[in-house]
GROMACS .gro file of C-alpha atoms in nm:
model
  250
    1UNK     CA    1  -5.544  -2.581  -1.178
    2UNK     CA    2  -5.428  -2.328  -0.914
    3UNK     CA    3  -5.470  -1.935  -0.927
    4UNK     CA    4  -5.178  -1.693  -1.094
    5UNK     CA    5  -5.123  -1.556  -0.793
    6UNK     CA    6  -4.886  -1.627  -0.484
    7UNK     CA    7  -4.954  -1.976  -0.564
    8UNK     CA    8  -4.802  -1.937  -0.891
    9UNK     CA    9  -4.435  -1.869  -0.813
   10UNK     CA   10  -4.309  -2.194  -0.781
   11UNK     CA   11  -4.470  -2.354  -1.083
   12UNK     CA   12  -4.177  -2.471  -1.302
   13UNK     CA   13  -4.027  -2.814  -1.240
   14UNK     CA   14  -3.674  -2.750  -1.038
   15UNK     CA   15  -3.439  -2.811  -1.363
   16UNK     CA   16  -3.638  -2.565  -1.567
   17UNK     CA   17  -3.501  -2.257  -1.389
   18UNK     CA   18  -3.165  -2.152  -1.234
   19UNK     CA   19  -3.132  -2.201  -0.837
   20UNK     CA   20  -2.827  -1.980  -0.738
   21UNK     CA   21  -3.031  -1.676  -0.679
   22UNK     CA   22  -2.816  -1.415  -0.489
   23UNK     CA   23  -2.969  -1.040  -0.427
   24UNK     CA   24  -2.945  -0.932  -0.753
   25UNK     CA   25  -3.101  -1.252  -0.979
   26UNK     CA   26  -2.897  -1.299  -1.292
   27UNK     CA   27  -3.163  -1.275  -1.647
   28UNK     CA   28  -3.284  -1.569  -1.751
   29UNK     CA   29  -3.198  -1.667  -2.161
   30UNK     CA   30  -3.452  -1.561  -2.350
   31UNK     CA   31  -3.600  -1.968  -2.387
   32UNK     CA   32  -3.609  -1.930  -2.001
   33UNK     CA   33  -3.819  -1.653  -1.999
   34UNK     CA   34  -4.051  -1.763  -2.248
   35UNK     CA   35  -4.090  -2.096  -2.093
   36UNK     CA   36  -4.197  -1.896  -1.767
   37UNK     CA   37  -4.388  -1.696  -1.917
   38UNK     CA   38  -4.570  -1.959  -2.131
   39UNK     CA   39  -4.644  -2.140  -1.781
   40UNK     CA   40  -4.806  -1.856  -1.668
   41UNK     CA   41  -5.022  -1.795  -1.950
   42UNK     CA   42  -5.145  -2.193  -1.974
   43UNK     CA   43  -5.230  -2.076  -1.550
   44UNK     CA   44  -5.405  -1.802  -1.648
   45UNK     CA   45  -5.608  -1.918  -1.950
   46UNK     CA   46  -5.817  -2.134  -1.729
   47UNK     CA   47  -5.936  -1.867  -1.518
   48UNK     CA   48  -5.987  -1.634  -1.870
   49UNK     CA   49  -5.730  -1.420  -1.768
   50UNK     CA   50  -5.431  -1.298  -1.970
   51UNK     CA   51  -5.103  -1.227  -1.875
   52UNK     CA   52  -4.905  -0.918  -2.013
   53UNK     CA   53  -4.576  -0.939  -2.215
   54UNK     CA   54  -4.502  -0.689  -1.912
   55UNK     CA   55  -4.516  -0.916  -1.643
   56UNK     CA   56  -4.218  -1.118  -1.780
   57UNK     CA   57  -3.975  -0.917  -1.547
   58UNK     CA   58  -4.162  -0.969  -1.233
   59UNK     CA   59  -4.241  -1.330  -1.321
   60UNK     CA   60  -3.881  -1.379  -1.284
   61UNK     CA   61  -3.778  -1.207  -1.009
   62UNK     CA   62  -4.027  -1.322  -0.801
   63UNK     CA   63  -3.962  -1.684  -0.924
   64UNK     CA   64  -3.630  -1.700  -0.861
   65UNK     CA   65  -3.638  -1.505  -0.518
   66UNK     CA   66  -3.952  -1.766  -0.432
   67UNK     CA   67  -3.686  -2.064  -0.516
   68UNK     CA   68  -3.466  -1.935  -0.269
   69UNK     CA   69  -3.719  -1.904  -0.031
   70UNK     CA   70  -3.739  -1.548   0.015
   71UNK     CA   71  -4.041  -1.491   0.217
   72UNK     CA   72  -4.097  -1.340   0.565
   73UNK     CA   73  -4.432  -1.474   0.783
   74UNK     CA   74  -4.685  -1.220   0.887
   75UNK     CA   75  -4.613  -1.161   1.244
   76UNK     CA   76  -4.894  -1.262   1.467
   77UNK     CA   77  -4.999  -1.443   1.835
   78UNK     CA   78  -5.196  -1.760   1.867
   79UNK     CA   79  -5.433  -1.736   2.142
   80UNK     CA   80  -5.577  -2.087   2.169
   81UNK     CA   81  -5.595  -2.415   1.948
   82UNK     CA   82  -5.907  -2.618   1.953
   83UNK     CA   83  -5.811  -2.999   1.914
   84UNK     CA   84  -6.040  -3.310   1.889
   85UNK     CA   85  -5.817  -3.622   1.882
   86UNK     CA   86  -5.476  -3.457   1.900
   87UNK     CA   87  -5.570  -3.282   1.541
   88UNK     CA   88  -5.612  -2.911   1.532
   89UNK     CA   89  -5.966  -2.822   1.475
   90UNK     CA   90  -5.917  -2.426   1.458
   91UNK     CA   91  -5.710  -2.127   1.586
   92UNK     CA   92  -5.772  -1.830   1.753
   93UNK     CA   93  -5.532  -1.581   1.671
   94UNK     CA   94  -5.475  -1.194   1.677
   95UNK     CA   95  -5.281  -0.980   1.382
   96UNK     CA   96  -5.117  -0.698   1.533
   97UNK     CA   97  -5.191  -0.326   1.309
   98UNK     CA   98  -4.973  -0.319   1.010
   99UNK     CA   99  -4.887  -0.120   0.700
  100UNK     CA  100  -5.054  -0.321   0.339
  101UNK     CA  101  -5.057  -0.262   0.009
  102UNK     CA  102  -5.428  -0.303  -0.124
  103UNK     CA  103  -5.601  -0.337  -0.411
  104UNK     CA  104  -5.948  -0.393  -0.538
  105UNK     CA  105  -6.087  -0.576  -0.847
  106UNK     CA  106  -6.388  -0.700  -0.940
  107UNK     CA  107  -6.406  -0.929  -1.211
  108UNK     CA  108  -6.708  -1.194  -1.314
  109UNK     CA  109  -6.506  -1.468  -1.117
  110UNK     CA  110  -6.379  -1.454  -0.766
  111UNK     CA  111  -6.021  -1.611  -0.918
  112UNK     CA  112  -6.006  -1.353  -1.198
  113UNK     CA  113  -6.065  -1.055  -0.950
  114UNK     CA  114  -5.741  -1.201  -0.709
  115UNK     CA  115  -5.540  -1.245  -1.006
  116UNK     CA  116  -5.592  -0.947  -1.187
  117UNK     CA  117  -5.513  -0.770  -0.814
  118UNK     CA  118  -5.187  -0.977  -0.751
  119UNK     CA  119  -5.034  -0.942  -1.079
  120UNK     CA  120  -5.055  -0.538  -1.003
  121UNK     CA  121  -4.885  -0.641  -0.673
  122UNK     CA  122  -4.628  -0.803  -0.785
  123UNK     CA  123  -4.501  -0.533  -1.025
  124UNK     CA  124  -4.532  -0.313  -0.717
  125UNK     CA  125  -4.282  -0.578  -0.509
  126UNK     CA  126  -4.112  -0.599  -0.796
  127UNK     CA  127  -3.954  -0.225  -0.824
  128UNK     CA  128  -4.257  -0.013  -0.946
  129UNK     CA  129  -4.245   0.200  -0.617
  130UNK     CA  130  -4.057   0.487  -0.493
  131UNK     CA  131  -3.733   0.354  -0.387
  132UNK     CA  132  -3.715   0.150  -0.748
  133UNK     CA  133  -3.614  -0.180  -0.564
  134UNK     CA  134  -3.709  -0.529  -0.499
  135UNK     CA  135  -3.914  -0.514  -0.170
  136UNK     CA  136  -3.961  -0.873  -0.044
  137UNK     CA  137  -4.262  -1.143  -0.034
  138UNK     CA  138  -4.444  -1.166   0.245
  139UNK     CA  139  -4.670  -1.468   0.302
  140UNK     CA  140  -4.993  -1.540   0.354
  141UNK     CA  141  -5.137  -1.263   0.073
  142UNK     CA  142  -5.477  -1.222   0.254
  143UNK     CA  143  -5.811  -1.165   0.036
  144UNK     CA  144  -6.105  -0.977   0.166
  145UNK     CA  145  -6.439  -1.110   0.050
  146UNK     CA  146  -6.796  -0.981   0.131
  147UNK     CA  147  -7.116  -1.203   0.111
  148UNK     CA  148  -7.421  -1.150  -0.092
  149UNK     CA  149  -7.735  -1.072   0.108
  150UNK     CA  150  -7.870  -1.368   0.099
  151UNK     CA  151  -7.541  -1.497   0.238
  152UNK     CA  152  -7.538  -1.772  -0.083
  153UNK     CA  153  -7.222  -1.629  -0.251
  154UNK     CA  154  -6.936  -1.336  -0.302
  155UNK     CA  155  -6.955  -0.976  -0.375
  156UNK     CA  156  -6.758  -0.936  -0.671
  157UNK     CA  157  -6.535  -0.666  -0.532
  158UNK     CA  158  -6.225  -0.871  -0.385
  159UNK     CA  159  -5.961  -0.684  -0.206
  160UNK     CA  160  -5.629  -0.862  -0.215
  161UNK     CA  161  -5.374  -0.726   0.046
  162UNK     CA  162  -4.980  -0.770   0.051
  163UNK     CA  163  -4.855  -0.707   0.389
  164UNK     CA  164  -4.489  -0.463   0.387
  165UNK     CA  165  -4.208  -0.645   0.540
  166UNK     CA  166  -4.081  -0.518   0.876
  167UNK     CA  167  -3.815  -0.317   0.671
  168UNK     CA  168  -4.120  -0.086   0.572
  169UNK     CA  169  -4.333  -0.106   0.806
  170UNK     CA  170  -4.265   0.250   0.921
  171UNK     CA  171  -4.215   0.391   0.626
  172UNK     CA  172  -4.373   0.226   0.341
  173UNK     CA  173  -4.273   0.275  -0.032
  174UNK     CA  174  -4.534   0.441  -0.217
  175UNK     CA  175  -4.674   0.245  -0.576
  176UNK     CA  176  -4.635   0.418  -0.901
  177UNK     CA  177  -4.960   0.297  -0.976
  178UNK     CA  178  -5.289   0.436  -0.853
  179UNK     CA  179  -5.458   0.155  -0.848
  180UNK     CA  180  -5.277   0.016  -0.515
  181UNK     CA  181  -5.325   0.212  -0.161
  182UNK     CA  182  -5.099   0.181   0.136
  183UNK     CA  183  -5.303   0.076   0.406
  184UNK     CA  184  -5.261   0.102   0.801
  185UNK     CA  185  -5.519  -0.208   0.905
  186UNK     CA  186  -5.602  -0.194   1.272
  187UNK     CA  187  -5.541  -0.510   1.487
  188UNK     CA  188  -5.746  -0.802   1.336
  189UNK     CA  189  -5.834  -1.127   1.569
  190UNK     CA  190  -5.952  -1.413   1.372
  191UNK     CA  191  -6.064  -1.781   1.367
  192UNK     CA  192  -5.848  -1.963   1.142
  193UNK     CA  193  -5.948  -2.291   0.935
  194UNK     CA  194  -5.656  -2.445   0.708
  195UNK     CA  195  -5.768  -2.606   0.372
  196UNK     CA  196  -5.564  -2.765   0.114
  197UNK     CA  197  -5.617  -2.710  -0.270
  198UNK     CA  198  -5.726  -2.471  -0.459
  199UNK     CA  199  -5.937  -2.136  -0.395
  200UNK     CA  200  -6.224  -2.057  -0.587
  201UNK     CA  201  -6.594  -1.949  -0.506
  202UNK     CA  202  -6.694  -2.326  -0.458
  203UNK     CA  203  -6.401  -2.470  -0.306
  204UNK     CA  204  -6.421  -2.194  -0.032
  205UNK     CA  205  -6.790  -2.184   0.065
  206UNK     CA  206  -6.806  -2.519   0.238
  207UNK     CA  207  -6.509  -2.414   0.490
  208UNK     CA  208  -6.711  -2.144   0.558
  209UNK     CA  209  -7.022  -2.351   0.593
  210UNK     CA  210  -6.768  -2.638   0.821
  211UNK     CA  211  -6.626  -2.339   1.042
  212UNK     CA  212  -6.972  -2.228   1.121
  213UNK     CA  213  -7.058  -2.579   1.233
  214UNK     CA  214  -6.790  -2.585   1.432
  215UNK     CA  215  -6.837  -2.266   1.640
  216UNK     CA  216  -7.224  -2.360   1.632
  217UNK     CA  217  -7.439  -1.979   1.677
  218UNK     CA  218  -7.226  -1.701   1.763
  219UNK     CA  219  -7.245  -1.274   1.764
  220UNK     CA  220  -6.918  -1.261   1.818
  221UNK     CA  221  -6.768  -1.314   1.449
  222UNK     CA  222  -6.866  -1.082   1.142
  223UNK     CA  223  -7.107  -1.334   0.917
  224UNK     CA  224  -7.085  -1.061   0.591
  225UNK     CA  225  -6.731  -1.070   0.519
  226UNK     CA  226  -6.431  -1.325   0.565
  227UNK     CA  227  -6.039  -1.363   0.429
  228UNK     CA  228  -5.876  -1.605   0.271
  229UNK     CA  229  -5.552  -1.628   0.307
  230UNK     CA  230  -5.309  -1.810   0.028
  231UNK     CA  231  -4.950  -1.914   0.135
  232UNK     CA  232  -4.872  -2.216  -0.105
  233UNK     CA  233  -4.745  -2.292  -0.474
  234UNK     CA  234  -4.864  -2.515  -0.730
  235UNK     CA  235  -4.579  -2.775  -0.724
  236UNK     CA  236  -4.708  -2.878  -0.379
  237UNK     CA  237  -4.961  -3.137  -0.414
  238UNK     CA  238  -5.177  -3.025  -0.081
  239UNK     CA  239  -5.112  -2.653  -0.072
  240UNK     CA  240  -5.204  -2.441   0.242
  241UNK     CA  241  -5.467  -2.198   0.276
  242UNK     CA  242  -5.668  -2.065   0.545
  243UNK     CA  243  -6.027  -1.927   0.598
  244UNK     CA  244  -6.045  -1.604   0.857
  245UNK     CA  245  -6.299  -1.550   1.050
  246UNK     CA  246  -6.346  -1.198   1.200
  247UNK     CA  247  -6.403  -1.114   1.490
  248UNK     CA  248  -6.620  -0.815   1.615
  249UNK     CA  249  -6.385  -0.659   1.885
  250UNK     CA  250  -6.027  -0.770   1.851
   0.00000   0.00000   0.00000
Protein backbone atom coordinates (compact mmCIF):
# COMPACT_ATOMS: atom_id res chain seq x y z
CA UNK A 1 0.00 0.00 0.00
CA UNK A 2 1.58 3.36 -0.96
CA UNK A 3 2.42 6.36 1.47
CA UNK A 4 -0.32 9.39 2.19
CA UNK A 5 1.74 11.58 0.72
CA UNK A 6 2.31 12.97 -2.94
CA UNK A 7 1.60 9.54 -3.93
CA UNK A 8 -1.73 9.77 -2.51
CA UNK A 9 -3.47 12.36 -4.69
CA UNK A 10 -4.62 10.39 -7.35
CA UNK A 11 -6.04 7.47 -5.40
CA UNK A 12 -9.76 7.38 -6.29
CA UNK A 13 -10.87 5.46 -9.37
CA UNK A 14 -11.63 8.27 -12.28
CA UNK A 15 -15.66 8.09 -11.88
CA UNK A 16 -15.42 8.59 -8.15
CA UNK A 17 -14.51 12.29 -8.39
CA UNK A 18 -15.43 15.23 -10.69
CA UNK A 19 -12.82 16.04 -13.64
CA UNK A 20 -13.75 19.64 -14.79
CA UNK A 21 -11.47 21.29 -12.38
CA UNK A 22 -11.06 25.02 -13.39
CA UNK A 23 -8.97 27.52 -10.90
CA UNK A 24 -11.33 27.68 -8.41
CA UNK A 25 -12.49 23.67 -7.83
CA UNK A 26 -16.21 23.47 -7.25
CA UNK A 27 -17.00 21.43 -3.39
CA UNK A 28 -17.45 18.12 -3.64
CA UNK A 29 -21.18 16.66 -2.06
CA UNK A 30 -20.71 15.78 1.12
CA UNK A 31 -20.68 11.58 0.00
CA UNK A 32 -17.73 12.86 -2.18
CA UNK A 33 -15.86 14.11 0.48
CA UNK A 34 -16.33 11.39 2.76
CA UNK A 35 -15.50 8.85 0.22
CA UNK A 36 -12.07 10.82 -0.17
CA UNK A 37 -11.57 11.14 2.93
CA UNK A 38 -12.37 7.50 3.88
CA UNK A 39 -9.62 6.55 1.12
CA UNK A 40 -7.26 8.39 2.84
CA UNK A 41 -7.79 7.07 6.15
CA UNK A 42 -7.81 3.11 4.86
CA UNK A 43 -3.95 4.76 3.30
CA UNK A 44 -3.06 5.91 6.36
CA UNK A 45 -4.11 3.15 8.79
CA UNK A 46 -1.47 0.90 7.41
CA UNK A 47 1.30 3.07 8.18
CA UNK A 48 -0.55 3.82 11.93
CA UNK A 49 -1.15 7.13 10.99
CA UNK A 50 -4.40 9.10 11.24
CA UNK A 51 -5.76 11.56 9.19
CA UNK A 52 -7.56 14.75 10.60
CA UNK A 53 -11.24 15.68 9.92
CA UNK A 54 -9.11 18.91 8.94
CA UNK A 55 -7.42 17.67 6.10
CA UNK A 56 -10.73 17.12 4.21
CA UNK A 57 -10.30 20.60 2.46
CA UNK A 58 -6.85 20.06 1.25
CA UNK A 59 -7.57 16.45 0.31
CA UNK A 60 -9.77 17.94 -2.20
CA UNK A 61 -8.15 20.59 -3.59
CA UNK A 62 -5.18 18.94 -4.13
CA UNK A 63 -7.11 15.96 -5.66
CA UNK A 64 -8.87 17.64 -8.01
CA UNK A 65 -5.99 20.11 -9.07
CA UNK A 66 -3.72 16.61 -9.25
CA UNK A 67 -6.59 15.25 -11.81
CA UNK A 68 -6.03 18.06 -13.91
CA UNK A 69 -2.55 17.68 -13.83
CA UNK A 70 -1.50 20.64 -12.09
CA UNK A 71 2.08 20.14 -11.36
CA UNK A 72 5.25 22.02 -12.44
CA UNK A 73 8.83 19.81 -12.65
CA UNK A 74 11.69 20.93 -10.52
CA UNK A 75 13.92 22.71 -12.86
CA UNK A 76 17.24 21.06 -13.22
CA UNK A 77 20.32 20.00 -15.93
CA UNK A 78 21.33 16.49 -16.72
CA UNK A 79 24.95 16.23 -17.00
CA UNK A 80 25.52 12.67 -18.25
CA UNK A 81 23.48 9.29 -18.52
CA UNK A 82 25.24 6.08 -17.89
CA UNK A 83 23.68 3.31 -20.22
CA UNK A 84 24.49 -0.48 -20.46
CA UNK A 85 22.45 -1.97 -23.34
CA UNK A 86 20.60 1.15 -24.47
CA UNK A 87 18.89 1.18 -20.75
CA UNK A 88 19.71 4.02 -18.46
CA UNK A 89 21.79 2.85 -15.64
CA UNK A 90 22.01 6.32 -13.68
CA UNK A 91 22.07 10.16 -14.04
CA UNK A 92 24.19 12.75 -13.15
CA UNK A 93 22.42 15.78 -12.65
CA UNK A 94 22.73 19.28 -10.92
CA UNK A 95 19.65 21.24 -9.01
CA UNK A 96 20.13 24.79 -9.37
CA UNK A 97 19.61 26.91 -5.54
CA UNK A 98 15.99 27.27 -4.84
CA UNK A 99 13.49 28.53 -2.31
CA UNK A 100 11.62 25.10 -0.18
CA UNK A 101 9.33 24.71 2.25
CA UNK A 102 10.74 22.17 4.94
CA UNK A 103 9.73 20.28 7.53
CA UNK A 104 11.00 17.76 9.98
CA UNK A 105 9.36 14.74 11.73
CA UNK A 106 10.46 11.97 13.34
CA UNK A 107 8.21 9.29 13.92
CA UNK A 108 9.02 5.32 14.84
CA UNK A 109 8.67 4.58 10.99
CA UNK A 110 10.41 6.24 8.14
CA UNK A 111 6.67 6.33 6.25
CA UNK A 112 4.96 7.80 9.32
CA UNK A 113 7.66 10.62 9.68
CA UNK A 114 7.03 11.66 5.56
CA UNK A 115 3.46 11.52 6.08
CA UNK A 116 2.98 13.25 9.10
CA UNK A 117 5.48 16.08 7.26
CA UNK A 118 3.44 16.16 3.92
CA UNK A 119 0.08 16.35 5.32
CA UNK A 120 1.45 19.79 7.12
CA UNK A 121 2.56 20.64 3.54
CA UNK A 122 -0.22 20.29 1.93
CA UNK A 123 -2.37 22.52 4.18
CA UNK A 124 0.46 24.99 3.59
CA UNK A 125 -0.12 24.60 -0.54
CA UNK A 126 -3.38 24.52 0.21
CA UNK A 127 -4.00 28.32 1.50
CA UNK A 128 -2.53 28.25 5.10
CA UNK A 129 0.15 30.93 4.11
CA UNK A 130 0.29 34.56 3.81
CA UNK A 131 -1.30 35.35 0.62
CA UNK A 132 -4.40 32.81 1.69
CA UNK A 133 -4.28 31.07 -1.80
CA UNK A 134 -3.75 27.88 -3.55
CA UNK A 135 0.04 27.84 -4.40
CA UNK A 136 0.67 24.97 -6.85
CA UNK A 137 2.28 21.26 -6.67
CA UNK A 138 5.49 20.89 -7.54
CA UNK A 139 6.90 17.42 -8.24
CA UNK A 140 9.29 15.36 -7.15
CA UNK A 141 8.65 16.20 -3.09
CA UNK A 142 12.30 15.32 -2.10
CA UNK A 143 13.00 13.55 1.45
CA UNK A 144 16.21 13.99 3.30
CA UNK A 145 17.35 10.92 5.19
CA UNK A 146 20.53 10.42 7.37
CA UNK A 147 22.12 6.95 8.10
CA UNK A 148 22.75 5.33 11.38
CA UNK A 149 26.41 4.94 12.30
CA UNK A 150 26.75 1.79 11.51
CA UNK A 151 25.37 2.73 8.10
CA UNK A 152 22.55 -0.37 8.64
CA UNK A 153 19.46 1.95 8.69
CA UNK A 154 17.69 5.66 8.98
CA UNK A 155 17.88 8.35 11.48
CA UNK A 156 14.48 8.89 12.45
CA UNK A 157 14.47 12.59 11.78
CA UNK A 158 13.15 12.83 8.00
CA UNK A 159 13.03 16.16 6.40
CA UNK A 160 10.47 16.31 3.64
CA UNK A 161 10.92 19.39 1.30
CA UNK A 162 8.28 21.00 -1.18
CA UNK A 163 10.03 23.02 -3.68
CA UNK A 164 7.99 26.86 -4.40
CA UNK A 165 6.95 27.15 -7.92
CA UNK A 166 8.79 29.71 -10.07
CA UNK A 167 5.86 32.16 -9.20
CA UNK A 168 7.54 32.30 -5.62
CA UNK A 169 10.63 31.68 -6.01
CA UNK A 170 11.61 35.27 -5.20
CA UNK A 171 9.36 35.91 -2.87
CA UNK A 172 8.04 33.01 -1.07
CA UNK A 173 4.73 32.94 0.98
CA UNK A 174 5.39 32.53 4.50
CA UNK A 175 3.36 29.27 6.50
CA UNK A 176 1.01 30.05 9.25
CA UNK A 177 2.41 27.23 10.91
CA UNK A 178 5.72 27.06 12.72
CA UNK A 179 6.40 23.92 12.13
CA UNK A 180 7.41 24.54 8.26
CA UNK A 181 10.65 26.84 7.36
CA UNK A 182 11.27 28.49 4.06
CA UNK A 183 14.42 27.32 2.94
CA UNK A 184 17.07 28.77 0.35
CA UNK A 185 19.02 25.19 -0.52
CA UNK A 186 22.27 25.86 -2.29
CA UNK A 187 22.92 24.11 -5.68
CA UNK A 188 22.68 20.28 -5.15
CA UNK A 189 24.43 17.76 -7.87
CA UNK A 190 23.29 14.30 -7.51
CA UNK A 191 23.39 10.68 -8.82
CA UNK A 192 20.01 9.67 -9.59
CA UNK A 193 18.61 5.91 -9.48
CA UNK A 194 14.76 5.50 -10.52
CA UNK A 195 12.78 2.73 -8.64
CA UNK A 196 9.27 1.76 -9.01
CA UNK A 197 6.91 0.94 -6.01
CA UNK A 198 6.65 1.88 -2.92
CA UNK A 199 9.07 3.77 -0.34
CA UNK A 200 9.69 2.50 2.91
CA UNK A 201 12.91 1.76 5.05
CA UNK A 202 13.30 -1.73 3.29
CA UNK A 203 12.23 -1.07 -0.09
CA UNK A 204 14.83 1.83 -0.22
CA UNK A 205 17.99 0.33 1.29
CA UNK A 206 18.80 -2.06 -1.50
CA UNK A 207 18.86 0.94 -4.19
CA UNK A 208 21.15 2.35 -2.04
CA UNK A 209 23.11 -0.82 -1.63
CA UNK A 210 22.62 -1.34 -6.03
CA UNK A 211 23.79 2.43 -6.61
CA UNK A 212 26.85 1.82 -4.57
CA UNK A 213 27.65 -1.21 -6.68
CA UNK A 214 27.32 0.59 -9.48
CA UNK A 215 29.69 3.54 -8.80
CA UNK A 216 32.02 0.82 -7.09
CA UNK A 217 34.42 3.01 -4.12
CA UNK A 218 34.10 6.60 -4.37
CA UNK A 219 34.94 10.04 -1.97
CA UNK A 220 33.20 11.92 -4.08
CA UNK A 221 29.42 11.26 -2.88
CA UNK A 222 28.21 11.89 0.86
CA UNK A 223 27.74 8.01 2.27
CA UNK A 224 25.66 9.53 5.66
CA UNK A 225 22.78 11.03 4.09
CA UNK A 226 20.70 10.53 0.74
CA UNK A 227 17.06 11.81 -0.81
CA UNK A 228 14.42 10.21 -2.03
CA UNK A 229 12.50 11.72 -4.19
CA UNK A 230 8.55 10.70 -4.78
CA UNK A 231 6.79 11.90 -8.03
CA UNK A 232 4.01 9.17 -8.56
CA UNK A 233 0.34 8.20 -7.36
CA UNK A 234 -1.11 5.10 -6.28
CA UNK A 235 -3.39 4.39 -9.32
CA UNK A 236 -0.18 3.79 -11.32
CA UNK A 237 0.81 0.30 -11.07
CA UNK A 238 4.86 1.02 -11.36
CA UNK A 239 5.11 4.44 -9.78
CA UNK A 240 8.37 6.56 -10.10
CA UNK A 241 10.76 7.36 -7.53
CA UNK A 242 14.28 8.16 -7.38
CA UNK A 243 17.27 7.65 -4.96
CA UNK A 244 19.82 10.90 -4.76
CA UNK A 245 23.01 10.59 -4.26
CA UNK A 246 25.00 13.67 -3.05
CA UNK A 247 27.64 14.83 -4.11
CA UNK A 248 30.48 16.55 -2.08
CA UNK A 249 31.17 19.72 -4.26
CA UNK A 250 28.36 20.50 -6.64
Amino acid sequence: MALISLEDLDGLEDEELDNDITDNPEPMEDDEQQRLYTHWQAIASTHQVSVPREMTGPIQELTQRNQAQEREQVPFSSISQHEKLGEVLFEERVYPAGTWACITKGEKLYEQSISTGFMKLMKFICKENSVGRYLGMTVPIVNSIQMLEDGNGFQKDILTAYYLPAEFQANPPQPTDPDITILQREALRVITLTFFGTTTEETIMPQINLLWEMLGPSEEMHRNSYMVAVYDNPGVSCRRNEIWFIRRDP
